[in-house]
Amino acid sequence: MLTDILYSIPADQKSREAIIGGLLLRYPFLTRETIGESRCARPIDLLCIGNRKDAVLLSGGFHGMEWITSILLLKFLDKLCMSIESGKGMYGVMLSPILNRRGLAMVPCVNPDGAEIQIHGSEAAGAYSSLVERISHGDTLHWQANAAGVDINHNFDAGWEQLHRLEAECGITSPSPTRYGGEYPESEPESRALASICRAGRFSHVLAFHTQGEEIYYGYGSCTDERMKKQAAALSRVSGYRLSEPEGLACGGGFKDWFCQYMKKSGFTIEAGKGTNPLPLTDVETIYPQLEELMTLSLIL
């Protein structure tokens, strides 16, 4: 694996590039493409191994202050690549033949502007810095939105209208550090980029990583079937995370919800770790072992 130092640095664009660049140099079977750009023109990376026509999608970094999920995903990708190179497998499973049939796709950071803003402050928002400074009152510690003040995980077209009404009832009617779903579904380039690659029909199921709570959400409304329930139970069993259902402003508008509703396939939200967001970097040491087998299992569900 790459040096652990790279996984002990906040996951801004520079550190993600250092990790991804190192992986691409070492493992020729790993590929990268850009599926879109953020409001501030930062690239949104898609990393792939194996069959591109039928793949599992792992995604993270939806919220600025949850950039630790990018570290967890990239650390798993590193471990997986090393396993493939060595031919030793993971958890007794030889993954190369599996990935030839169903590949792995990964978007480590859906919201790169949000991560930069949370880590480096409002100046990282470029043309949107004045907006970020104003609505954050100069404190970006708990920043979740993109540079335009839209919560990416409230910006997908699944129960968006109902969620938008709930936001208004809570006084959230304009750009905000968190929970503002935008003017309309997929108003943001980040959500459009993710939805567009899913509409191409290449993913069998998706996992969206957030923090915190050690919980797994699955399905969405009437789209939840017995297969999803069994898959969720398997993910819960290997991770120790409990199955749960979101409430209030956490219902609808999310990527997992949209994927289940419009793709008619399985989707899971993994609430990694436990504590108060933003989780400290030191938590990677305890969270990653909880999730490594879960992510491995997700490839063969």
C-alpha angles and dihedrals in degrees: 000000000000116000114289088232088078090058094050096063125086108268101246121147093274096052093043089052091051091053096042093044090052092050093049091051093050102039116047092187091064116089135190133202134169113242095185146319134264125240087273092048095254112151121252106217128215115195120194141188125182128344110023094187094062116026145147114241121218115186136177144159095069091143125046097230091046095067088126085082089066089057092049092051096046092047089054091048089052092050091047093050091049090050092052092047093049095042091225098119128210127269090355093305124119101220103188095077090045093051090050088061098036118014135207122247121185135188102189095187122022092175108041094164091055091054092049092049094049093047101036105023135241095318088071088068093073110194089011095053094105091052092048092047091050100047095039093046086226095303115107097166092111098033112145106160132083122260091281092055095255121136103229093207090057093049103077123101101250115107087336096146094052091045090049090055091050090050090053091049087056091050096256104132104135140030110321140167087254145010101016107131098201132243094298139349114295092009087142127074091227095059092041091053093053094044092048095058090048092051087058084073099232101125126085093191139343138223120201116197122212137151141277146022107049089252138133123214118193139184125356127251115299090356090074111104137176093265091057090048092053092047091049091049090053092050090048092050096054095042102038088231115139124237111245144161125237120240138205115344090005091068119095132349093075131123095243090050092051094047093052093046101044104026093040089221137112121289131177135189114208115202099202125206131354133257136056122330128275089050114212120253090243088069090072087080092061101031099049096060088052092055106035095085091041091056091045091051091049088067093061103034 
